Amino acid sequence: MYNGKIIDSHMHLCNLSTGNYDWLTSERPEQIQILGEGYSFLAKNFLPEDYEALAKPENIVGTVHLQYEANDSIKETQWLTHQTLKTGIPNAIVAQVNLSERDAAKHLKTHLLSPYLKGIRMLLTYYEGKPALSLTDQNHFKNPVWQKNFSLLKPLNLSFDVQIYDTQADDLIATATKHPDVPIMVNHLLWPIDSSGEGFAFWQKQIKKLAACENVHMKISGAAVIFKQLSVPQLIPYVETILEYFTPKRCVVGSNYPPEGVFTGFHHIWDAYRTLLNSLSQSEQASIFYHNAKSFYRIESI
């Protein structure tokens, strides 16, 4: 079983006293639909010292913070930068910028005042006609302002993390093909919207098509939130498919904690991923657990 260094490529922090996380203090139907009735588990502070206490036994030496739906994403980046300077956590920041806003360029440059800013993320999970399954009110891929602002990422040396459903893969393929020099990290397994046998076959087809874009990478994360449990047997065909098409060279792992904590424990997450990846060589496992995230997020200080 892998016992080497780990970079957690997907974690979150928050301090509710900042007043910057309304979604954690007022339950919303779309969040309950996705996170379940245990949603209230998240309505508390999760600070660097809380994360560090959990991470120490796992040999986690680096962390990538993904935007956490703050009311004011610039204030979130500023707060995170202060935490890094004070505690060393996180090592990299992936901020929230809405590329469909006309002043996105200004926001990008403000976020870049942080030396730890490496990329941006948008939650683009959208299911037309089913607002309870959508975390956005539109298909941003079809928005010309979004497409124009996406072209700003390469000149600013920023990567793009994205959360989408498998039904949206074709839109991402078109964007990745148009912008081959922008590194793209797909979060949470390319979220399969249907876990039936037929749904898995569709997801598998989408993974194969998406992996043909060499600038697209895959994050093995979010499984407990997707399936409302963390079951190694259930995940085996998903992880095997991802490894077949993306290869260990374009995969990373992340805890997605604390959201995963609604359904499972922090240590079980890492035990599950070690088990799922145990058939790979030690060097391949080291790539997925450590080297790939270090390279993708340009982390130099660990």
PDB file of C-alpha atoms in Angstrom:
ATOM      1  CA  MET A   1       0.000   0.000   0.000  1.00  0.00           C
ATOM      2  CA  TYR A   2       1.295   3.457  -0.895  1.00  0.00           C
ATOM      3  CA  ASN A   3       2.981   5.210   2.043  1.00  0.00           C
ATOM      4  CA  GLY A   4       4.772   8.035   0.252  1.00  0.00           C
ATOM      5  CA  LYS A   5       4.152  11.771   0.218  1.00  0.00           C
ATOM      6  CA  ILE A   6       0.713  13.117  -0.681  1.00  0.00           C
ATOM      7  CA  ILE A   7      -0.539  16.422  -1.999  1.00  0.00           C
ATOM      8  CA  ASP A   8      -4.228  16.797  -1.280  1.00  0.00           C
ATOM      9  CA  SER A   9      -5.280  18.382  -4.556  1.00  0.00           C
ATOM     10  CA  HIS A  10      -8.786  19.301  -3.414  1.00  0.00           C
ATOM     11  CA  MET A  11      -9.580  20.639   0.042  1.00  0.00           C
ATOM     12  CA  HIS A  12     -11.517  23.517   1.559  1.00  0.00           C
ATOM     13  CA  LEU A  13     -11.195  25.846   4.537  1.00  0.00           C
ATOM     14  CA  CYS A  14     -13.630  28.359   5.975  1.00  0.00           C
ATOM     15  CA  ASN A  15     -14.104  30.727   8.875  1.00  0.00           C
ATOM     16  CA  LEU A  16     -17.788  31.480   9.307  1.00  0.00           C
ATOM     17  CA  SER A  17     -17.023  34.524  11.447  1.00  0.00           C
ATOM     18  CA  THR A  18     -15.929  36.301   8.259  1.00  0.00           C
ATOM     19  CA  GLY A  19     -19.588  36.324   7.170  1.00  0.00           C
ATOM     20  CA  ASN A  20     -18.456  35.184   3.734  1.00  0.00           C
ATOM     21  CA  TYR A  21     -20.253  31.834   3.449  1.00  0.00           C
ATOM     22  CA  ASP A  22     -24.010  32.344   3.371  1.00  0.00           C
ATOM     23  CA  TRP A  23     -24.529  28.951   1.719  1.00  0.00           C
ATOM     24  CA  LEU A  24     -23.182  27.269   4.864  1.00  0.00           C
ATOM     25  CA  THR A  25     -25.431  29.169   7.244  1.00  0.00           C
ATOM     26  CA  SER A  26     -28.717  29.081   5.311  1.00  0.00           C
ATOM     27  CA  GLU A  27     -29.771  25.739   3.847  1.00  0.00           C
ATOM     28  CA  ARG A  28     -30.551  25.831   0.138  1.00  0.00           C
ATOM     29  CA  PRO A  29     -32.527  23.191  -1.797  1.00  0.00           C
ATOM     30  CA  GLU A  30     -29.836  22.586  -4.430  1.00  0.00           C
ATOM     31  CA  GLN A  31     -27.184  22.012  -1.768  1.00  0.00           C
ATOM     32  CA  ILE A  32     -29.405  19.611   0.171  1.00  0.00           C
ATOM     33  CA  GLN A  33     -30.127  17.747  -3.087  1.00  0.00           C
ATOM     34  CA  ILE A  34     -26.390  17.255  -3.666  1.00  0.00           C
ATOM     35  CA  LEU A  35     -25.082  16.949  -0.109  1.00  0.00           C
ATOM     36  CA  GLY A  36     -28.033  15.255   1.565  1.00  0.00           C
ATOM     37  CA  GLU A  37     -29.660  15.965   4.910  1.00  0.00           C
ATOM     38  CA  GLY A  38     -26.244  15.836   6.609  1.00  0.00           C
ATOM     39  CA  TYR A  39     -25.611  19.230   5.056  1.00  0.00           C
ATOM     40  CA  SER A  40     -25.610  20.804   8.545  1.00  0.00           C
ATOM     41  CA  PHE A  41     -22.303  18.985   9.239  1.00  0.00           C
ATOM     42  CA  LEU A  42     -20.597  21.667   7.156  1.00  0.00           C
ATOM     43  CA  ALA A  43     -21.986  24.662   9.031  1.00  0.00           C
ATOM     44  CA  LYS A  44     -18.894  25.193  11.184  1.00  0.00           C
ATOM     45  CA  ASN A  45     -15.382  26.562  10.927  1.00  0.00           C
ATOM     46  CA  PHE A  46     -12.749  24.414   9.258  1.00  0.00           C
ATOM     47  CA  LEU A  47      -9.384  26.077   9.777  1.00  0.00           C
ATOM     48  CA  PRO A  48      -5.786  25.134   8.886  1.00  0.00           C
ATOM     49  CA  GLU A  49      -5.223  23.655  12.348  1.00  0.00           C
ATOM     50  CA  ASP A  50      -8.333  21.479  11.968  1.00  0.00           C
ATOM     51  CA  TYR A  51      -7.124  20.197   8.620  1.00  0.00           C
ATOM     52  CA  GLU A  52      -3.575  19.654   9.873  1.00  0.00           C
ATOM     53  CA  ALA A  53      -4.779  17.519  12.777  1.00  0.00           C
ATOM     54  CA  LEU A  54      -6.538  15.209  10.317  1.00  0.00           C
ATOM     55  CA  ALA A  55      -3.800  15.215   7.675  1.00  0.00           C
ATOM     56  CA  LYS A  56      -0.726  14.504   9.777  1.00  0.00           C
ATOM     57  CA  PRO A  57      -1.174  10.686   9.989  1.00  0.00           C
ATOM     58  CA  GLU A  58      -1.683  10.498   6.200  1.00  0.00           C
ATOM     59  CA  ASN A  59       1.725  11.959   5.225  1.00  0.00           C
ATOM     60  CA  ILE A  60       0.043  14.869   3.464  1.00  0.00           C
ATOM     61  CA  VAL A  61       2.792  17.386   2.762  1.00  0.00           C
ATOM     62  CA  GLY A  62       0.926  19.824   0.516  1.00  0.00           C
ATOM     63  CA  THR A  63      -2.564  21.165  -0.075  1.00  0.00           C
ATOM     64  CA  VAL A  64      -4.511  22.820  -2.870  1.00  0.00           C
ATOM     65  CA  HIS A  65      -7.466  24.922  -1.762  1.00  0.00           C
ATOM     66  CA  LEU A  66     -10.410  25.016  -4.144  1.00  0.00           C
ATOM     67  CA  GLN A  67     -12.830  27.930  -3.966  1.00  0.00           C
ATOM     68  CA  TYR A  68     -15.611  27.299  -1.482  1.00  0.00           C
ATOM     69  CA  GLU A  69     -18.477  29.369  -2.895  1.00  0.00           C
ATOM     70  CA  ALA A  70     -17.667  32.435  -0.812  1.00  0.00           C
ATOM     71  CA  ASN A  71     -19.910  35.482  -1.114  1.00  0.00           C
ATOM     72  CA  ASP A  72     -16.807  37.518  -1.979  1.00  0.00           C
ATOM     73  CA  SER A  73     -14.179  35.361  -3.663  1.00  0.00           C
ATOM     74  CA  ILE A  74     -11.501  38.066  -3.505  1.00  0.00           C
ATOM     75  CA  LYS A  75     -11.873  38.259   0.270  1.00  0.00           C
ATOM     76  CA  GLU A  76     -11.600  34.469   0.365  1.00  0.00           C
ATOM     77  CA  THR A  77      -8.307  34.563  -1.559  1.00  0.00           C
ATOM     78  CA  GLN A  78      -6.993  37.297   0.735  1.00  0.00           C
ATOM     79  CA  TRP A  79      -7.966  35.302   3.833  1.00  0.00           C
ATOM     80  CA  LEU A  80      -6.392  32.130   2.436  1.00  0.00           C
ATOM     81  CA  THR A  81      -3.178  33.971   1.586  1.00  0.00           C
ATOM     82  CA  HIS A  82      -2.991  35.148   5.195  1.00  0.00           C
ATOM     83  CA  GLN A  83      -3.507  31.564   6.382  1.00  0.00           C
ATOM     84  CA  THR A  84      -0.696  30.351   4.139  1.00  0.00           C
ATOM     85  CA  LEU A  85       1.696  32.983   5.431  1.00  0.00           C
ATOM     86  CA  LYS A  86       0.749  32.114   9.015  1.00  0.00           C
ATOM     87  CA  THR A  87       0.409  28.308   8.877  1.00  0.00           C
ATOM     88  CA  GLY A  88       1.696  27.034   5.521  1.00  0.00           C
ATOM     89  CA  ILE A  89      -1.783  25.773   4.595  1.00  0.00           C
ATOM     90  CA  PRO A  90      -2.751  25.838   1.757  1.00  0.00           C
ATOM     91  CA  ASN A  91       0.218  25.674  -0.631  1.00  0.00           C
ATOM     92  CA  ALA A  92      -1.839  26.663  -3.667  1.00  0.00           C
ATOM     93  CA  ILE A  93      -5.103  28.532  -4.198  1.00  0.00           C
ATOM     94  CA  VAL A  94      -7.650  27.942  -6.954  1.00  0.00           C
ATOM     95  CA  ALA A  95     -10.055  30.872  -6.781  1.00  0.00           C
ATOM     96  CA  GLN A  96     -13.599  31.527  -7.870  1.00  0.00           C
ATOM     97  CA  VAL A  97     -14.011  33.870 -10.839  1.00  0.00           C
ATOM     98  CA  ASN A  98     -17.187  33.992 -12.908  1.00  0.00           C
ATOM     99  CA  LEU A  99     -15.951  34.165 -16.494  1.00  0.00           C
ATOM    100  CA  SER A 100     -19.429  35.112 -17.676  1.00  0.00           C
ATOM    101  CA  GLU A 101     -19.070  38.514 -16.008  1.00  0.00           C
ATOM    102  CA  ARG A 102     -17.741  41.307 -18.183  1.00  0.00           C
ATOM    103  CA  ASP A 103     -15.325  42.506 -15.490  1.00  0.00           C
ATOM    104  CA  ALA A 104     -13.785  39.045 -15.019  1.00  0.00           C
ATOM    105  CA  ALA A 105     -10.391  40.333 -16.220  1.00  0.00           C
ATOM    106  CA  LYS A 106     -10.263  42.806 -13.339  1.00  0.00           C
ATOM    107  CA  HIS A 107     -11.155  40.078 -10.839  1.00  0.00           C
ATOM    108  CA  LEU A 108      -8.488  37.740 -12.217  1.00  0.00           C
ATOM    109  CA  LYS A 109      -5.798  40.376 -11.799  1.00  0.00           C
ATOM    110  CA  THR A 110      -6.916  41.132  -8.244  1.00  0.00           C
ATOM    111  CA  HIS A 111      -6.737  37.444  -7.300  1.00  0.00           C
ATOM    112  CA  LEU A 112      -3.257  37.329  -8.824  1.00  0.00           C
ATOM    113  CA  LEU A 113      -2.023  39.713  -6.137  1.00  0.00           C
ATOM    114  CA  SER A 114      -1.716  36.519  -4.097  1.00  0.00           C
ATOM    115  CA  PRO A 115       1.530  34.674  -4.912  1.00  0.00           C
ATOM    116  CA  TYR A 116      -0.264  31.405  -4.154  1.00  0.00           C
ATOM    117  CA  LEU A 117      -2.955  31.829  -6.823  1.00  0.00           C
ATOM    118  CA  LYS A 118      -2.506  29.080  -9.428  1.00  0.00           C
ATOM    119  CA  GLY A 119      -5.839  28.824 -11.194  1.00  0.00           C
ATOM    120  CA  ILE A 120      -9.563  29.396 -11.068  1.00  0.00           C
ATOM    121  CA  ARG A 121     -12.537  27.104 -10.717  1.00  0.00           C
ATOM    122  CA  MET A 122     -16.167  27.297 -11.679  1.00  0.00           C
ATOM    123  CA  LEU A 123     -18.961  24.977 -10.603  1.00  0.00           C
ATOM    124  CA  LEU A 124     -20.604  24.489 -13.983  1.00  0.00           C
ATOM    125  CA  THR A 125     -22.809  21.518 -13.090  1.00  0.00           C
ATOM    126  CA  TYR A 126     -25.949  22.301 -15.059  1.00  0.00           C
ATOM    127  CA  TYR A 127     -28.869  20.050 -15.937  1.00  0.00           C
ATOM    128  CA  GLU A 128     -31.380  21.780 -18.172  1.00  0.00           C
ATOM    129  CA  GLY A 129     -34.886  21.634 -16.790  1.00  0.00           C
ATOM    130  CA  LYS A 130     -33.760  20.332 -13.374  1.00  0.00           C
ATOM    131  CA  PRO A 131     -32.758  23.317 -11.236  1.00  0.00           C
ATOM    132  CA  ALA A 132     -32.404  21.133  -8.127  1.00  0.00           C
ATOM    133  CA  LEU A 133     -29.482  19.382  -9.851  1.00  0.00           C
ATOM    134  CA  SER A 134     -27.898  22.586 -11.129  1.00  0.00           C
ATOM    135  CA  LEU A 135     -25.400  24.763  -9.287  1.00  0.00           C
ATOM    136  CA  THR A 136     -25.621  27.458 -11.940  1.00  0.00           C
ATOM    137  CA  ASP A 137     -28.470  29.109 -13.807  1.00  0.00           C
ATOM    138  CA  GLN A 138     -27.087  28.702 -17.328  1.00  0.00           C
ATOM    139  CA  ASN A 139     -24.822  26.699 -19.599  1.00  0.00           C
ATOM    140  CA  HIS A 140     -21.808  29.000 -19.326  1.00  0.00           C
ATOM    141  CA  PHE A 141     -20.001  27.187 -22.143  1.00  0.00           C
ATOM    142  CA  LYS A 142     -22.519  28.723 -24.562  1.00  0.00           C
ATOM    143  CA  ASN A 143     -22.031  32.252 -23.241  1.00  0.00           C
ATOM    144  CA  PRO A 144     -19.804  34.307 -25.611  1.00  0.00           C
ATOM    145  CA  VAL A 145     -18.578  36.459 -22.704  1.00  0.00           C
ATOM    146  CA  TRP A 146     -17.467  33.302 -20.888  1.00  0.00           C
ATOM    147  CA  GLN A 147     -15.631  32.061 -23.978  1.00  0.00           C
ATOM    148  CA  LYS A 148     -13.909  35.412 -24.452  1.00  0.00           C
ATOM    149  CA  ASN A 149     -12.771  35.570 -20.832  1.00  0.00           C
ATOM    150  CA  PHE A 150     -11.566  31.968 -20.886  1.00  0.00           C
ATOM    151  CA  SER A 151      -8.927  33.115 -23.379  1.00  0.00           C
ATOM    152  CA  LEU A 152      -7.425  35.296 -20.618  1.00  0.00           C
ATOM    153  CA  LEU A 153      -6.233  32.292 -18.622  1.00  0.00           C
ATOM    154  CA  LYS A 154      -3.235  31.343 -20.745  1.00  0.00           C
ATOM    155  CA  PRO A 155      -1.623  34.833 -20.811  1.00  0.00           C
ATOM    156  CA  LEU A 156      -2.054  34.992 -17.022  1.00  0.00           C
ATOM    157  CA  ASN A 157      -0.542  31.507 -16.577  1.00  0.00           C
ATOM    158  CA  LEU A 158      -3.653  30.180 -14.866  1.00  0.00           C
ATOM    159  CA  SER A 159      -5.123  26.688 -14.951  1.00  0.00           C
ATOM    160  CA  PHE A 160      -8.836  25.900 -14.938  1.00  0.00           C
ATOM    161  CA  ASP A 161     -10.563  23.537 -12.517  1.00  0.00           C
ATOM    162  CA  VAL A 162     -14.107  22.617 -13.432  1.00  0.00           C
ATOM    163  CA  GLN A 163     -16.957  20.629 -11.937  1.00  0.00           C
ATOM    164  CA  ILE A 164     -19.392  19.333 -14.556  1.00  0.00           C
ATOM    165  CA  TYR A 165     -21.693  16.387 -15.143  1.00  0.00           C
ATOM    166  CA  ASP A 166     -20.769  13.708 -17.661  1.00  0.00           C
ATOM    167  CA  THR A 167     -23.603  15.038 -19.844  1.00  0.00           C
ATOM    168  CA  GLN A 168     -21.586  18.260 -20.291  1.00  0.00           C
ATOM    169  CA  ALA A 169     -18.365  16.652 -21.508  1.00  0.00           C
ATOM    170  CA  ASP A 170     -18.872  17.642 -25.143  1.00  0.00           C
ATOM    171  CA  ASP A 171     -18.991  21.329 -24.216  1.00  0.00           C
ATOM    172  CA  LEU A 172     -15.756  20.993 -22.259  1.00  0.00           C
ATOM    173  CA  ILE A 173     -14.128  19.101 -25.135  1.00  0.00           C
ATOM    174  CA  ALA A 174     -14.941  21.986 -27.479  1.00  0.00           C
ATOM    175  CA  THR A 175     -13.398  24.481 -25.050  1.00  0.00           C
ATOM    176  CA  ALA A 176     -10.310  22.349 -24.389  1.00  0.00           C
ATOM    177  CA  THR A 177      -9.768  21.886 -28.116  1.00  0.00           C
ATOM    178  CA  LYS A 178     -10.081  25.617 -28.743  1.00  0.00           C
ATOM    179  CA  HIS A 179      -7.618  26.394 -25.915  1.00  0.00           C
ATOM    180  CA  PRO A 180      -5.039  23.577 -26.001  1.00  0.00           C
ATOM    181  CA  ASP A 181      -2.515  25.563 -23.954  1.00  0.00           C
ATOM    182  CA  VAL A 182      -4.792  25.981 -20.921  1.00  0.00           C
ATOM    183  CA  PRO A 183      -4.343  23.131 -18.405  1.00  0.00           C
ATOM    184  CA  ILE A 184      -7.788  21.894 -17.356  1.00  0.00           C
ATOM    185  CA  MET A 185      -8.514  19.766 -14.293  1.00  0.00           C
ATOM    186  CA  VAL A 186     -11.867  17.983 -14.229  1.00  0.00           C
ATOM    187  CA  ASN A 187     -13.075  17.614 -10.656  1.00  0.00           C
ATOM    188  CA  HIS A 188     -14.911  14.693  -9.093  1.00  0.00           C
ATOM    189  CA  LEU A 189     -14.580  11.919 -11.688  1.00  0.00           C
ATOM    190  CA  LEU A 190     -16.512  13.839 -14.381  1.00  0.00           C
ATOM    191  CA  TRP A 191     -19.578  13.577 -12.139  1.00  0.00           C
ATOM    192  CA  PRO A 192     -21.700  10.637 -13.408  1.00  0.00           C
ATOM    193  CA  ILE A 193     -25.310  11.733 -13.212  1.00  0.00           C
ATOM    194  CA  ASP A 194     -26.668   8.181 -13.541  1.00  0.00           C
ATOM    195  CA  SER A 195     -25.040   5.289 -11.661  1.00  0.00           C
ATOM    196  CA  SER A 196     -27.043   2.535 -13.376  1.00  0.00           C
ATOM    197  CA  GLY A 197     -25.367   0.151 -15.817  1.00  0.00           C
ATOM    198  CA  GLU A 198     -26.593   2.221 -18.732  1.00  0.00           C
ATOM    199  CA  GLY A 199     -25.450   5.399 -17.015  1.00  0.00           C
ATOM    200  CA  PHE A 200     -21.992   3.960 -16.402  1.00  0.00           C
ATOM    201  CA  ALA A 201     -21.647   3.016 -20.074  1.00  0.00           C
ATOM    202  CA  PHE A 202     -22.498   6.603 -21.049  1.00  0.00           C
ATOM    203  CA  TRP A 203     -20.029   8.022 -18.509  1.00  0.00           C
ATOM    204  CA  GLN A 204     -17.329   5.655 -19.795  1.00  0.00           C
ATOM    205  CA  LYS A 205     -17.889   6.869 -23.355  1.00  0.00           C
ATOM    206  CA  GLN A 206     -17.611  10.490 -22.209  1.00  0.00           C
ATOM    207  CA  ILE A 207     -14.382   9.772 -20.318  1.00  0.00           C
ATOM    208  CA  LYS A 208     -12.835   8.220 -23.411  1.00  0.00           C
ATOM    209  CA  LYS A 209     -13.709  11.250 -25.550  1.00  0.00           C
ATOM    210  CA  LEU A 210     -12.537  13.750 -22.945  1.00  0.00           C
ATOM    211  CA  ALA A 211      -9.214  11.994 -22.393  1.00  0.00           C
ATOM    212  CA  ALA A 212      -8.354  12.556 -26.060  1.00  0.00           C
ATOM    213  CA  CYS A 213      -7.778  16.225 -25.116  1.00  0.00           C
ATOM    214  CA  GLU A 214      -4.197  16.166 -23.890  1.00  0.00           C
ATOM    215  CA  ASN A 215      -4.572  19.351 -21.845  1.00  0.00           C
ATOM    216  CA  VAL A 216      -7.359  17.809 -19.750  1.00  0.00           C
ATOM    217  CA  HIS A 217      -6.509  16.076 -16.465  1.00  0.00           C
ATOM    218  CA  MET A 218      -8.712  14.123 -14.069  1.00  0.00           C
ATOM    219  CA  LYS A 219      -9.139  14.512 -10.335  1.00  0.00           C
ATOM    220  CA  ILE A 220     -10.119  11.354  -8.487  1.00  0.00           C
ATOM    221  CA  SER A 221     -12.213  13.003  -5.801  1.00  0.00           C
ATOM    222  CA  GLY A 222     -15.736  13.669  -4.633  1.00  0.00           C
ATOM    223  CA  ALA A 223     -16.887  10.053  -4.767  1.00  0.00           C
ATOM    224  CA  ALA A 224     -18.653  10.089  -1.399  1.00  0.00           C
ATOM    225  CA  VAL A 225     -20.704  13.152  -2.341  1.00  0.00           C
ATOM    226  CA  ILE A 226     -21.560  11.719  -5.763  1.00  0.00           C
ATOM    227  CA  PHE A 227     -22.681   8.298  -4.527  1.00  0.00           C
ATOM    228  CA  LYS A 228     -23.708   9.301  -0.962  1.00  0.00           C
ATOM    229  CA  GLN A 229     -21.201   6.739   0.324  1.00  0.00           C
ATOM    230  CA  LEU A 230     -17.585   5.741  -0.227  1.00  0.00           C
ATOM    231  CA  SER A 231     -17.507   2.146  -1.449  1.00  0.00           C
ATOM    232  CA  VAL A 232     -14.299   0.744  -2.925  1.00  0.00           C
ATOM    233  CA  PRO A 233     -16.090  -2.026  -4.901  1.00  0.00           C
ATOM    234  CA  GLN A 234     -18.463   0.535  -6.415  1.00  0.00           C
ATOM    235  CA  LEU A 235     -15.555   2.780  -7.432  1.00  0.00           C
ATOM    236  CA  ILE A 236     -13.329   0.113  -9.002  1.00  0.00           C
ATOM    237  CA  PRO A 237     -14.828   0.332 -12.542  1.00  0.00           C
ATOM    238  CA  TYR A 238     -14.780   4.139 -12.443  1.00  0.00           C
ATOM    239  CA  VAL A 239     -11.155   4.375 -11.356  1.00  0.00           C
ATOM    240  CA  GLU A 240     -10.075   1.624 -13.762  1.00  0.00           C
ATOM    241  CA  THR A 241     -11.713   3.510 -16.647  1.00  0.00           C
ATOM    242  CA  ILE A 242     -10.067   6.792 -15.661  1.00  0.00           C
ATOM    243  CA  LEU A 243      -6.651   5.145 -15.429  1.00  0.00           C
ATOM    244  CA  GLU A 244      -7.122   3.400 -18.774  1.00  0.00           C
ATOM    245  CA  TYR A 245      -7.866   6.574 -20.707  1.00  0.00           C
ATOM    246  CA  PHE A 246      -6.156   9.349 -18.752  1.00  0.00           C
ATOM    247  CA  THR A 247      -3.259   7.121 -17.610  1.00  0.00           C
ATOM    248  CA  PRO A 248      -1.500   7.741 -14.274  1.00  0.00           C
ATOM    249  CA  LYS A 249       0.303  10.688 -15.905  1.00  0.00           C
ATOM    250  CA  ARG A 250      -2.841  12.864 -15.948  1.00  0.00           C
ATOM    251  CA  CYS A 251      -4.554  11.941 -12.671  1.00  0.00           C
ATOM    252  CA  VAL A 252      -4.461  13.401  -9.171  1.00  0.00           C
ATOM    253  CA  VAL A 253      -6.353  12.636  -5.951  1.00  0.00           C
ATOM    254  CA  GLY A 254      -8.098  14.956  -3.524  1.00  0.00           C
ATOM    255  CA  SER A 255     -10.046  14.585  -0.300  1.00  0.00           C
ATOM    256  CA  ASN A 256     -12.803  17.099  -1.095  1.00  0.00           C
ATOM    257  CA  TYR A 257     -12.930  17.598   2.646  1.00  0.00           C
ATOM    258  CA  PRO A 258     -15.002  18.692   4.493  1.00  0.00           C
ATOM    259  CA  PRO A 259     -17.919  18.054   2.027  1.00  0.00           C
ATOM    260  CA  GLU A 260     -16.965  14.360   1.862  1.00  0.00           C
ATOM    261  CA  GLY A 261     -17.259  14.310   5.651  1.00  0.00           C
ATOM    262  CA  VAL A 262     -21.037  14.396   5.300  1.00  0.00           C
ATOM    263  CA  PHE A 263     -20.822  10.770   4.128  1.00  0.00           C
ATOM    264  CA  THR A 264     -17.461   9.343   5.253  1.00  0.00           C
ATOM    265  CA  GLY A 265     -14.356   9.954   7.346  1.00  0.00           C
ATOM    266  CA  PHE A 266     -11.167  11.718   6.298  1.00  0.00           C
ATOM    267  CA  HIS A 267      -8.958   8.683   6.862  1.00  0.00           C
ATOM    268  CA  HIS A 268     -11.346   6.370   5.033  1.00  0.00           C
ATOM    269  CA  ILE A 269     -11.009   8.599   1.965  1.00  0.00           C
ATOM    270  CA  TRP A 270      -7.264   8.061   1.808  1.00  0.00           C
ATOM    271  CA  ASP A 271      -7.508   4.364   2.696  1.00  0.00           C
ATOM    272  CA  ALA A 272      -9.961   3.941  -0.185  1.00  0.00           C
ATOM    273  CA  TYR A 273      -7.740   5.708  -2.714  1.00  0.00           C
ATOM    274  CA  ARG A 274      -4.676   3.748  -1.600  1.00  0.00           C
ATOM    275  CA  THR A 275      -6.646   0.533  -2.089  1.00  0.00           C
ATOM    276  CA  LEU A 276      -8.023   1.586  -5.477  1.00  0.00           C
ATOM    277  CA  LEU A 277      -4.570   2.534  -6.796  1.00  0.00           C
ATOM    278  CA  ASN A 278      -2.606  -0.276  -5.165  1.00  0.00           C
ATOM    279  CA  SER A 279      -2.272  -2.325  -8.372  1.00  0.00           C
ATOM    280  CA  LEU A 280      -0.166   0.424  -9.966  1.00  0.00           C
ATOM    281  CA  SER A 281       3.594   0.586  -9.670  1.00  0.00           C
ATOM    282  CA  GLN A 282       5.072   2.635  -6.829  1.00  0.00           C
ATOM    283  CA  SER A 283       6.231   5.295  -9.282  1.00  0.00           C
ATOM    284  CA  GLU A 284       2.750   5.524 -10.846  1.00  0.00           C
ATOM    285  CA  GLN A 285       1.169   5.841  -7.414  1.00  0.00           C
ATOM    286  CA  ALA A 286       3.680   8.536  -6.450  1.00  0.00           C
ATOM    287  CA  SER A 287       2.736  10.419  -9.609  1.00  0.00           C
ATOM    288  CA  ILE A 288      -0.970  10.364  -8.773  1.00  0.00           C
ATOM    289  CA  PHE A 289      -0.629  11.055  -5.057  1.00  0.00           C
ATOM    290  CA  TYR A 290       2.124  13.671  -5.271  1.00  0.00           C
ATOM    291  CA  HIS A 291       4.077  14.582  -8.413  1.00  0.00           C
ATOM    292  CA  ASN A 292       1.192  15.337 -10.785  1.00  0.00           C
ATOM    293  CA  ALA A 293      -0.463  17.794  -8.396  1.00  0.00           C
ATOM    294  CA  LYS A 294       2.872  19.439  -7.640  1.00  0.00           C
ATOM    295  CA  SER A 295       3.418  19.967 -11.365  1.00  0.00           C
ATOM    296  CA  PHE A 296      -0.135  20.941 -12.364  1.00  0.00           C
ATOM    297  CA  TYR A 297      -0.528  23.488  -9.574  1.00  0.00           C
ATOM    298  CA  ARG A 298       3.089  24.673  -9.822  1.00  0.00           C
ATOM    299  CA  ILE A 299       3.884  24.108  -6.151  1.00  0.00           C
ATOM    300  CA  GLU A 300       7.539  24.814  -5.452  1.00  0.00           C
ATOM    301  CA  SER A 301       7.793  25.114  -1.679  1.00  0.00           C
ATOM    302  CA  ILE A 302       7.444  21.454  -0.644  1.00  0.00           C
TER     303      ILE A 302
END
